[in-house]
Coordinates of C-alpha atoms in Angstrom, one line a residue:
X22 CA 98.9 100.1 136.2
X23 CA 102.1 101.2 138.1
X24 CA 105.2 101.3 137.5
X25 CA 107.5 97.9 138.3
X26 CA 111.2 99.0 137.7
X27 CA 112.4 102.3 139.3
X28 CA 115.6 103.9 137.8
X29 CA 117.9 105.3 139.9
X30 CA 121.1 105.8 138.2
X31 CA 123.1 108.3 135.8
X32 CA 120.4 111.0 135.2
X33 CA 117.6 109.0 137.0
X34 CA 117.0 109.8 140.6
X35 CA 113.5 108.1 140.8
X36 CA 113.8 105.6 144.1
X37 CA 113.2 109.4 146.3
X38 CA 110.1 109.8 145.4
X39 CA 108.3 106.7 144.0
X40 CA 108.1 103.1 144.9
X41 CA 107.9 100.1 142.3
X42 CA 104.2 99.1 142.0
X43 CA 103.1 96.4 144.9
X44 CA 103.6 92.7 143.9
X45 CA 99.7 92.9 145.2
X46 CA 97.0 95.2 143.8
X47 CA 95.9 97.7 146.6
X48 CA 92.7 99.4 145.7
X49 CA 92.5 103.1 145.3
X50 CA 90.2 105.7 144.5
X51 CA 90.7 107.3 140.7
X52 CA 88.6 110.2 139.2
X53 CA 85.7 109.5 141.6
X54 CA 86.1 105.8 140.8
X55 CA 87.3 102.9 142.8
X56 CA 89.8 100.6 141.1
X57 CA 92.9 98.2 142.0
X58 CA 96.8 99.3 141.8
X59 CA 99.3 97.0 140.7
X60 CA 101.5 95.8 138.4
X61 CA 100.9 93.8 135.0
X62 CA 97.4 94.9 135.0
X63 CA 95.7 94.1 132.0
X64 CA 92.2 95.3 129.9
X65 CA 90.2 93.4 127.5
X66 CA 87.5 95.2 125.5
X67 CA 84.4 93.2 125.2
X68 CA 83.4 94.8 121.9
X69 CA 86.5 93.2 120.5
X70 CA 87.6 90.1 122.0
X71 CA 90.8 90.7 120.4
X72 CA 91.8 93.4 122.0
X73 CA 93.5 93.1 125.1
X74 CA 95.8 96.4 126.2
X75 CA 98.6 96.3 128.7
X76 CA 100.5 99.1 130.2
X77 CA 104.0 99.4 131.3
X78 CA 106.2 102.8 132.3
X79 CA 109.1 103.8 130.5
X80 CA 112.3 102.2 132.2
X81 CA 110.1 98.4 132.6
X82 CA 111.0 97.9 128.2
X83 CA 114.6 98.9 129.8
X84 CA 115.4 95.9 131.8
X85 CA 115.5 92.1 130.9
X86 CA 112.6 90.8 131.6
X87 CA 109.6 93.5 131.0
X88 CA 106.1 93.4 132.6
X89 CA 105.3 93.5 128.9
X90 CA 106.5 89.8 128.2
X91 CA 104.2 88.5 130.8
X92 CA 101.3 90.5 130.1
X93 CA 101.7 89.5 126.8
X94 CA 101.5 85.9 127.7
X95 CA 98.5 86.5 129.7
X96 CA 96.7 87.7 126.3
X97 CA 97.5 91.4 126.0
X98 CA 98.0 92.3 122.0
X99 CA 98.4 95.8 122.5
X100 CA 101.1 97.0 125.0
X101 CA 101.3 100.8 125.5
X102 CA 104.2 102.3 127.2
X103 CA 104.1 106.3 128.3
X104 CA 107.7 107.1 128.7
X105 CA 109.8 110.3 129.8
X106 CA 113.1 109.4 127.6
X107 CA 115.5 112.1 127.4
X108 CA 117.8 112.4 124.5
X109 CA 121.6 111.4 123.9
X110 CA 123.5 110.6 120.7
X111 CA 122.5 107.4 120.1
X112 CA 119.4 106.8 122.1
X113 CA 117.4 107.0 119.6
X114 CA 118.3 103.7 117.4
X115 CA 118.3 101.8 120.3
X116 CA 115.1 102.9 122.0
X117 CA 113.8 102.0 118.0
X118 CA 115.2 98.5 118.5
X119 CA 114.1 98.0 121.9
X120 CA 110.3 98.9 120.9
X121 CA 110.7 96.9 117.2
X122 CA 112.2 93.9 118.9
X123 CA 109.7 93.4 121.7
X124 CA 106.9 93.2 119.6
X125 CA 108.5 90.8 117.4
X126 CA 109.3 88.4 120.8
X127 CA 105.1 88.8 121.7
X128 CA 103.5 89.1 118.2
X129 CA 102.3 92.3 119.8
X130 CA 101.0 95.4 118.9
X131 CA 103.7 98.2 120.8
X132 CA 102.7 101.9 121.1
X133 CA 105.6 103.9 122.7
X134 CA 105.0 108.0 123.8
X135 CA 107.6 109.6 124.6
X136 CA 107.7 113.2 126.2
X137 CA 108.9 116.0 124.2
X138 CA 108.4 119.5 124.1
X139 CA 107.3 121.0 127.2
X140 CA 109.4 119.3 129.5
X141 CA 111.9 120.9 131.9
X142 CA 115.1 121.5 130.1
X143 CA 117.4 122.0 133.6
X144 CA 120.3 119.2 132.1
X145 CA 118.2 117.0 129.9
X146 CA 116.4 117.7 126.3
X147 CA 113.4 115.7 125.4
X148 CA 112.4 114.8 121.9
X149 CA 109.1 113.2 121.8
X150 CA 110.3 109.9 119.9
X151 CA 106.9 108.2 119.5
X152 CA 107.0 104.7 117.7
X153 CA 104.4 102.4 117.2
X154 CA 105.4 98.5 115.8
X155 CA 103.7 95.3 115.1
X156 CA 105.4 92.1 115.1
X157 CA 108.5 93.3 114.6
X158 CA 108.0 96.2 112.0
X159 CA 108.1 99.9 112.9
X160 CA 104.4 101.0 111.3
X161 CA 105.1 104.7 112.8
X162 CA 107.1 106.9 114.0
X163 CA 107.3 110.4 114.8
X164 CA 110.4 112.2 113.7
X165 CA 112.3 113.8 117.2
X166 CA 111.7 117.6 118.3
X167 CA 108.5 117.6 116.9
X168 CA 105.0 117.2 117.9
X169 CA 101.7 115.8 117.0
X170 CA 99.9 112.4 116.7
X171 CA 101.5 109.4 115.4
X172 CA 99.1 106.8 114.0
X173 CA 98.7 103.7 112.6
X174 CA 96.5 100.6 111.8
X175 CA 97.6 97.1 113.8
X176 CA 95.9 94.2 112.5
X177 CA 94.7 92.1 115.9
X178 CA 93.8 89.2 114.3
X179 CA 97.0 88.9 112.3
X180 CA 99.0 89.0 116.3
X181 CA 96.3 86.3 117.4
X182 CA 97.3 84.0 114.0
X183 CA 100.8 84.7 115.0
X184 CA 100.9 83.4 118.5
X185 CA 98.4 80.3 117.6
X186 CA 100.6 79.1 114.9
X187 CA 103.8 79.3 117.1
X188 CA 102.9 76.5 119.5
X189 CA 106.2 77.3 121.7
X190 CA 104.8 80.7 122.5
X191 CA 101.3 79.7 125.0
X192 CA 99.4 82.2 127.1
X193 CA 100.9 82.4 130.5
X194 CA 97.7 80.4 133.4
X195 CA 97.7 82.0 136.4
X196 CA 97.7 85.7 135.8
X197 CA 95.5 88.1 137.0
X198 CA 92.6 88.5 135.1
X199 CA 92.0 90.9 132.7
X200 CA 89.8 94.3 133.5
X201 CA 86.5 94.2 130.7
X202 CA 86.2 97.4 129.5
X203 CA 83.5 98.7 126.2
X204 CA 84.8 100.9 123.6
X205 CA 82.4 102.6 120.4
X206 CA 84.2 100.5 116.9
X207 CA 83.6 102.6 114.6
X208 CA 84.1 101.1 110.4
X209 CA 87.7 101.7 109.9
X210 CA 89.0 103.3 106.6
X211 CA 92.0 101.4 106.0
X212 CA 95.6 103.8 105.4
X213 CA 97.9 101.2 106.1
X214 CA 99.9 100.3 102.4
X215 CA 99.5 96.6 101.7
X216 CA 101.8 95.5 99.1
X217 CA 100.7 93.7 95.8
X218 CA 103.6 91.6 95.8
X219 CA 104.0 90.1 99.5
X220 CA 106.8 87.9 98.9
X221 CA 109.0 90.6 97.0
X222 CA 111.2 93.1 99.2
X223 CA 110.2 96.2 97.8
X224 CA 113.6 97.6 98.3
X225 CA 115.9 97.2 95.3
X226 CA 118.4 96.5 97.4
X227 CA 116.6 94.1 99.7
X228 CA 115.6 92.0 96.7
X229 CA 119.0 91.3 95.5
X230 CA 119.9 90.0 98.7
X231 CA 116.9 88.5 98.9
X232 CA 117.2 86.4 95.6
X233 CA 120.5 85.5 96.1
X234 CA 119.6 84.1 99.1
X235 CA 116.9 82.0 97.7
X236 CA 119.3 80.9 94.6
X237 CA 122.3 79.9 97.7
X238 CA 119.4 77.8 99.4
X239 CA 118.1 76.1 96.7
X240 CA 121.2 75.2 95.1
X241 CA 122.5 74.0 98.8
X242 CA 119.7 71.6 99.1
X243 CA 120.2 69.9 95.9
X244 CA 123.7 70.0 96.4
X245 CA 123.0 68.2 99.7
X246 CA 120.7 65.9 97.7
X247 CA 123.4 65.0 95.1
X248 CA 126.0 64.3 97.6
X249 CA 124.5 61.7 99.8
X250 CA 123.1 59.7 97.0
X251 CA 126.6 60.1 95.2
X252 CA 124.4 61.3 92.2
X253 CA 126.7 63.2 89.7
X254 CA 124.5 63.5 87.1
X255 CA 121.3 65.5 86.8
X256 CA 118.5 65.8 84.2
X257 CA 116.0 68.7 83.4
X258 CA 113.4 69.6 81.4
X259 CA 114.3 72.7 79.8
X260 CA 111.3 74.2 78.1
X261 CA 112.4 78.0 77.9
X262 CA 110.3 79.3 80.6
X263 CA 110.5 80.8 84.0
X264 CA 110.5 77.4 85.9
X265 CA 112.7 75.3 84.1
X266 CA 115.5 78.6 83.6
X267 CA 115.2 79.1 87.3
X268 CA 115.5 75.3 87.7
X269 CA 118.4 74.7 85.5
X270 CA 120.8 78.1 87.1
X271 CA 120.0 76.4 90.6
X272 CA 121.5 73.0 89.6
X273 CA 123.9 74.7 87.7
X274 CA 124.9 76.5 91.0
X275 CA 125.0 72.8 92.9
X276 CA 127.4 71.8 90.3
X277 CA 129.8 74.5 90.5
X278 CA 129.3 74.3 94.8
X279 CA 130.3 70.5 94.4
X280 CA 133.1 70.7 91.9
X281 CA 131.1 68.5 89.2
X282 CA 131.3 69.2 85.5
X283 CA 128.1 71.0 84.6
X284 CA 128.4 68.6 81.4
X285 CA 126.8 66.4 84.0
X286 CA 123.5 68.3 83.8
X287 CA 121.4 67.3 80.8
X288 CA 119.4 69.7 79.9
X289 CA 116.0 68.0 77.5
X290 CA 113.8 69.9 75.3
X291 CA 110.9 67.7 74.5
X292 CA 108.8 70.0 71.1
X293 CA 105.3 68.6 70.9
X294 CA 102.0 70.0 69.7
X295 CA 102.2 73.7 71.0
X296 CA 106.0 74.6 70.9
X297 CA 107.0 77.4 69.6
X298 CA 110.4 78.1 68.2
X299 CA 111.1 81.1 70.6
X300 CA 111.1 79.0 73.6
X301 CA 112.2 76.3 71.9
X302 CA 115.0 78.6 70.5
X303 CA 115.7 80.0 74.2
X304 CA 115.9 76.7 75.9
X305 CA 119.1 75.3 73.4
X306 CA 120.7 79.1 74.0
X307 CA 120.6 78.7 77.5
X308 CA 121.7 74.8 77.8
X309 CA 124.8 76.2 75.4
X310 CA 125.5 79.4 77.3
X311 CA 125.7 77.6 80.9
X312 CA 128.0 74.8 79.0
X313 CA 126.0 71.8 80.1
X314 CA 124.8 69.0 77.9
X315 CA 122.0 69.7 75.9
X316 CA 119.6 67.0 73.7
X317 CA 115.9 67.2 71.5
X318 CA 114.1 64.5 72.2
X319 CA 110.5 65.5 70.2
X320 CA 107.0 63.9 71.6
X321 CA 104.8 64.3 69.4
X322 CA 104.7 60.4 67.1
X323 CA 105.2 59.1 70.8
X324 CA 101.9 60.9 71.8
X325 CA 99.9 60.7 69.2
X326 CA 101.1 56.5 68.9
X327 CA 100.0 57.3 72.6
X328 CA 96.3 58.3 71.1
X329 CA 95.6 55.2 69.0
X330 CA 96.5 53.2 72.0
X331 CA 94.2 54.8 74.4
X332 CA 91.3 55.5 71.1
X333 CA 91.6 59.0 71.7
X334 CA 90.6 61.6 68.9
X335 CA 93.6 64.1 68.6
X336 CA 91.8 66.9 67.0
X337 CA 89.8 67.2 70.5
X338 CA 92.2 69.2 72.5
X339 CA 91.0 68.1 76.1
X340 CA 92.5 67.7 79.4
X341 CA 93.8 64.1 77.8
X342 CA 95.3 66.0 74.6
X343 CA 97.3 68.4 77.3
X344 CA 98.0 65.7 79.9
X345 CA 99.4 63.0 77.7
X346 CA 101.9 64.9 76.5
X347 CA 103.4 66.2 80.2
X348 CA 103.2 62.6 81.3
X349 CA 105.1 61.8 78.0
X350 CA 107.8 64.3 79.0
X351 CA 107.9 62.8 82.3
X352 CA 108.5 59.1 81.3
X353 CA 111.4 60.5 79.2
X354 CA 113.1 62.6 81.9
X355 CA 112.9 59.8 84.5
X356 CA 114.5 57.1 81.3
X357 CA 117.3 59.8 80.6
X358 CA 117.9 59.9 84.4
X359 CA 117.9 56.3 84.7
X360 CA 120.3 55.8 81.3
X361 CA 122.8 58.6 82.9
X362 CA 122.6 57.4 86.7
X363 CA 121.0 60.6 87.4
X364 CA 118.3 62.6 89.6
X365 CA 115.4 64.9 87.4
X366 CA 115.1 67.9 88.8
X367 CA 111.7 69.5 89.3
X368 CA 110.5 72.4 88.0
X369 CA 107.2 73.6 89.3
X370 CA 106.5 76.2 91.1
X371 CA 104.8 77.1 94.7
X372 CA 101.9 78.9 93.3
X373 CA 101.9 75.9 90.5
X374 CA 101.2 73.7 94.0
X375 CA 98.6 76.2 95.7
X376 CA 96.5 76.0 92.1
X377 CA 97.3 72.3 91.1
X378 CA 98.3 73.5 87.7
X379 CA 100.2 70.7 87.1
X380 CA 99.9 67.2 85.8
X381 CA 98.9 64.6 88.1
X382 CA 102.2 62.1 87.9
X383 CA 103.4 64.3 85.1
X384 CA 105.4 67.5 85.8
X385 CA 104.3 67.2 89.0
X386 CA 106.9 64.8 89.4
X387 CA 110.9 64.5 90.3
X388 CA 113.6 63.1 92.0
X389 CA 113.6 66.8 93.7
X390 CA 111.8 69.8 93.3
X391 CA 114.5 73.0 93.9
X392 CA 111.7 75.4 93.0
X393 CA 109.2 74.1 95.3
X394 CA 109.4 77.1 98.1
X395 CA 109.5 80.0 95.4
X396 CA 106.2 81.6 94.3
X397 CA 105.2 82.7 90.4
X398 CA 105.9 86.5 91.7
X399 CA 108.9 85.6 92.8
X400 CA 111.0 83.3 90.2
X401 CA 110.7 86.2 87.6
X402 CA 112.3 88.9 90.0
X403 CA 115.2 85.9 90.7
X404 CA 115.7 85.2 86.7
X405 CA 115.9 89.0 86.2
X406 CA 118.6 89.2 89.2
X407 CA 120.0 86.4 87.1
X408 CA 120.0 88.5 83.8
X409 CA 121.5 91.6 85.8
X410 CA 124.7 89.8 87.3
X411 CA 125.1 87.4 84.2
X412 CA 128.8 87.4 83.0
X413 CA 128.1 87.7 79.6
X414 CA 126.0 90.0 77.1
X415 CA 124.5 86.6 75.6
X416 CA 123.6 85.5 78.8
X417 CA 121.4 88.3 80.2
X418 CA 119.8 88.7 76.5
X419 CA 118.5 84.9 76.5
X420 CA 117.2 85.7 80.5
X421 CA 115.8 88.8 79.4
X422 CA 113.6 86.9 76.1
X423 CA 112.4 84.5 78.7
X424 CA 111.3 86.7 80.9
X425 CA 109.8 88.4 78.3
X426 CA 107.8 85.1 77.1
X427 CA 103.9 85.1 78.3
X428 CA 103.6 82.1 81.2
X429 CA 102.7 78.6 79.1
X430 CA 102.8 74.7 78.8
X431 CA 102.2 74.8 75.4
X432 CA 100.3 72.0 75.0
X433 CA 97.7 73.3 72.6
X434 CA 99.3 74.3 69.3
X435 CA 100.4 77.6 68.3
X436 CA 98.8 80.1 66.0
X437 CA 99.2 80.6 62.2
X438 CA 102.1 83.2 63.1
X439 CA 103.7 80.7 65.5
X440 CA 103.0 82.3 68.8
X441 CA 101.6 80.7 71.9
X442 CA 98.6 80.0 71.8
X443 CA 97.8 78.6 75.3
X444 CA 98.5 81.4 78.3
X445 CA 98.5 80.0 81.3
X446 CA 97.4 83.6 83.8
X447 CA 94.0 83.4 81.1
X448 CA 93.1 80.4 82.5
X449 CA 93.7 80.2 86.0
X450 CA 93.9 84.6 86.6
X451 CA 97.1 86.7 87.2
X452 CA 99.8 85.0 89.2
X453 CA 99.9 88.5 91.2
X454 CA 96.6 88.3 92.6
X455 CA 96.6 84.3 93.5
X456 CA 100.5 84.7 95.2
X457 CA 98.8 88.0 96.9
X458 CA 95.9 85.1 98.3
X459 CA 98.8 82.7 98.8
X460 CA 100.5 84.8 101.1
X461 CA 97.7 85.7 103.4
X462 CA 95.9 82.7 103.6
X463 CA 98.9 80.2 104.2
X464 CA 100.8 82.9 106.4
X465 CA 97.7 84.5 108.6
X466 CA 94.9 82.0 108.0
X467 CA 92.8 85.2 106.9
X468 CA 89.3 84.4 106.0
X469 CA 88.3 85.5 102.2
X470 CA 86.5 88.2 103.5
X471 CA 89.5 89.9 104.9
X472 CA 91.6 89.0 102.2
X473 CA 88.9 90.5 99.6
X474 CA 89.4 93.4 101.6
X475 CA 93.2 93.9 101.9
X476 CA 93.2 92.9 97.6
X477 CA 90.7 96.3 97.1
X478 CA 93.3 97.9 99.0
X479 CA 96.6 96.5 97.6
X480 CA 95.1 96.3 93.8
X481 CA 92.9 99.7 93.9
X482 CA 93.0 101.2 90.3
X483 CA 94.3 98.0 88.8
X484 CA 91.4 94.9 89.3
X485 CA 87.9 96.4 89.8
X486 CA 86.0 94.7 92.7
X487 CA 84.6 92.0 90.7
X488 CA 87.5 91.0 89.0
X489 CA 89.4 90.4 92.1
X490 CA 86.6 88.6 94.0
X491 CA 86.4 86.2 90.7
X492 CA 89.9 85.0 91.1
X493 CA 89.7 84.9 94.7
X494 CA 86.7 82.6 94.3
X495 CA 89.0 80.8 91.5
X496 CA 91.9 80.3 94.1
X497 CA 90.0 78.6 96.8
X498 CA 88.5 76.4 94.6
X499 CA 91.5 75.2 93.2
X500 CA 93.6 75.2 96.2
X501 CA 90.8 72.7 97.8
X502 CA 90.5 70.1 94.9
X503 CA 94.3 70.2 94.4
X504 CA 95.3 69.3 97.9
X505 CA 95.7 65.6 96.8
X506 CA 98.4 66.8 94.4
X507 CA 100.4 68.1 97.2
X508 CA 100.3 65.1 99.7
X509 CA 102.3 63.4 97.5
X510 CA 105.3 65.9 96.6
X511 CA 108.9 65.0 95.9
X512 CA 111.2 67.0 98.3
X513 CA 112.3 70.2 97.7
X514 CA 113.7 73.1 100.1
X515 CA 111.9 75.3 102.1
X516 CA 112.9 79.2 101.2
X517 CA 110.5 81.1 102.9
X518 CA 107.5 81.1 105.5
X519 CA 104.8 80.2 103.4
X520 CA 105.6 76.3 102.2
X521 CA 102.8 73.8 101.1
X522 CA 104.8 70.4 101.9
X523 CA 103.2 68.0 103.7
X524 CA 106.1 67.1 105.4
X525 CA 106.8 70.1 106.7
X526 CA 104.0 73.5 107.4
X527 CA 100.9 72.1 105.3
X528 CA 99.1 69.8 107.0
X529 CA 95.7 69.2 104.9
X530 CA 93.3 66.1 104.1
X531 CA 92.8 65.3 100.3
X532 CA 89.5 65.9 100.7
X533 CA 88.9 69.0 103.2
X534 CA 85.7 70.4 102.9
X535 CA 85.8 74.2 101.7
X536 CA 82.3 74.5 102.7
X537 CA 82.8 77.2 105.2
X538 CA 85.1 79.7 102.8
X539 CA 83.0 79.0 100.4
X540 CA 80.1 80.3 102.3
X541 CA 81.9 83.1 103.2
X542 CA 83.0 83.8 100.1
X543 CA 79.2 84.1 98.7
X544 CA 78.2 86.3 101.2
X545 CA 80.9 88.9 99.2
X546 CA 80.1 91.3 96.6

């Protein structure tokens, strides 16, 4: 490949002796070998159909339309540029944006080598600024006036997911095609760092934005919600956990945004057969503290009237024992909404919706559900932002209990000492590892054999092998025979990339066959 764009300006005197590469390949003869000159050349390796490498020369990322864009579009993933950059105040940022940003636009892979030491030093200084980026992140770089390899790990397949899931981005037809060329693939010991919580910013300072973001969008969409129905009431079911707290500071936040009363927001705790008297407790501290209207409304002679109707034994604690009384809940919320000309408000989560751990017609459904778009991972780090900017001691101490409370429905009941019995990550595994799945499955479309892979990475010295291929199996499973769940979900905002409305990102069939992960899956070990 030659290069398209010669500079000949300020420092640059290129145009006296070299000419842009022809708009036509000319053949030429090249360590012994005959081979074609041009521009936009590109090379795809046939032991790895997804690599595809392109080449373009310093000053062609310069100008506004690069070679690289349409080599890109002609299926190039990895787009190498050899570049003699000299170095002004300055430069530097903006030769890191230039490199950052144009992987971003091609969902490519962008390896960028600069000159450095070595090079005549008449009027210019080089510094060797070597970057290499992947869709839009900077995996390495090279610090300037030093030398050495730079290196990192591009994930190929993760480019190729990006470009088919953005339909509005299509290979360019037409292009020249690309040179095959064989390369020895040897197994690769993965470096690269993989973070065990995808959808938290590891930066502290990142995540406060972050969070506040997330609490501005959900509170805007139920704000939007409650204005065109007129709605100036709300109802939700405060329980004392994560979902419902996160639930209840969101509408709270709507309220305030629309100049409502937040006595217009009834917050319900419904005790049955497994509350305990610390949530229980938490919920009425909370509803007080946030100054909206707060009322008991106790299930349990309605369920177990409920269980002579229907003949069922209530000492067998079964899927009909924990079900009835969510459904039970349900009716009441959507009665108390209906007596206050109000909306219920849902509470579940989006890793509740990936595993189905809901109740079919019971907490699975509202009038709108603000946490919809947030995963498990997630809500905790936004209640504890919560807790750290609350404007009172009482405040942060109630967020900082429930936070402090193991995940539950408490629907089985408690122990002898009164604690919870029922733990919900026991049951269906650690919310870290399934939101870790989440992510990479809904946001790559990795295979389980990849995503086994990058978990032994992310959770080495945490979850032996066999642990984390157990949930993993868990997950799919679940996210298969729940899909019928999530066809039918009340509206709620998107947040984030990774979504499971049907309305919106996840388009799936009730009954989609897992067959082929769950082949795959077996295979693992």
């Amino acid at each position: 490949t030659a290069k398209s764009h010669i500079p000949n300006y300020s420092e640059f005197y290129e145009a006296r002796h070299f000419s842009p590469a022809p708009d036509t390949p000319i053949p030429v003869t090249f360590c012994g070998q005959e081979t074609l000159l041009g521009r936009e050349r590109i090379y795809s390796c046939a032991d790895a159909p997804e690599f595809t490498v392109g080449v373009e020369i310093c000053e062609d990322l310069w100008v506004p339309e690069p070679p690289s864009s349409r080599m890109a579009q002609c299926g190039a993933t990895v787009l190498l540029n050899p570049s003699a950059s000299d170095e002004v105040i300055g430069k530097a940022n903006y030769r890191r944006s230039l490199v950052r940003d144009q992987s971003a636009r091609l969902f490519c892979a962008y390896a960028y080598a600069d000159a450095g030491e070595g090079e005549s030093s008449t009027d210019l200084v080089f510094a060797g600024h070597d970057l290499l980026a992947e869709n839009g992140a900077i995996l390495a770089e090279s610090q300037p006036f030093t030398t050495g390899l730079v290196t990192a790990e591009v994930d190929l397949q993760r480019l190729v997911q990006e470009r088919r899931r953005a339909n509005t981005w299509a290979d360019r037809f037409g292009g020249p095609a690309p040179i095959p060329f064989s390369l020895s693939l040897p197994e690769l010991t993965l470096t690269r760092p993989f973070a065990r919580l995808p959808f938290v910013p590891q930066d502290a300072q990142d995540l406060s934005g972050r969070c506040e973001m997330i609490l501005h969008l959900q509170a805007s969409g139920l704000k939007t919600r409650l204005a065109h129905t007129g709605v100036q009431h709300a109802v939700v079911g405060l329980s004392g956990g994560l979902d419902s707290t996160l639930a209840l500071l969101v509408t709270v936040r709507a309220f305030d945004a629309l100049s409502l009363p937040r006595k217009g927001i009834l917050a319900v705790t419904m005790p049955g057969f497994g509350t305990t008297g610390r949530t229980k407790g938490n919920a009425e501290k909370l509803a007080e503290l946030l100054g909206v209207d707060f009322c008991t409304v106790p299930i349990g002679d309605a369920v177990s009237g409920h269980f002579q109707d229907i003949g069922h034994d209530p000492t067998v604690h079964d899927v009909t024992y924990e079900n009835a009384q969510a459904r039970e809940r349900t009716q009441i919320l959507m009665d108390l909404a209906n007596q206050n000309g109000g909306l219920v408000i849902g509470t579940g989560d989006l890793s509740e919706l990936a595993l189905g751990w809901a109740t079919y017609n019971g907490d699975h459904m509202s009038m709108y559900g603000v946490n919809a778009g947030v995963p498990k991972t997630l809500v905790r780090h936004i209640v504890r932002y919560e807790a750290d900017t609350a404007q009172s001691l009482a405040l942060r101490r109630v967020l900082l209990d429930i936070l402090d409370t193991p995940v539950s429905p408490e629907l089985l009941p408690a122990t002898e000492t009164g604690e919870i019995a029922q733990q919900t990550e026991s049951l269906v595994g650690p919310y870290e590892l399934h939101d870790f799945y989440l992510y990479y499955v809904l946001r790559f479309g990795f295979g389980p054999e990849k995503i086994y892979r990058l978990a032994q990475t992310a959770f080495a010295g945490k979850y032996p092998a066999e642990t984390l291929l157990h949930w993993l199996k868990n997950f799919y499973r679940r996210f298969f025979i729940q899909q019928f769940k999530r066809s039918c979900l009340p509206d709620g905002p998107k947040v984030g990339s990774v979504t499971l409305s049907p309305r919106g990102d996840w388009r799936m069939p009730s009954d989609a066959c897992a067959a082929v992960w769950q082949a795959e899956l077996e295979k693992l070990h």
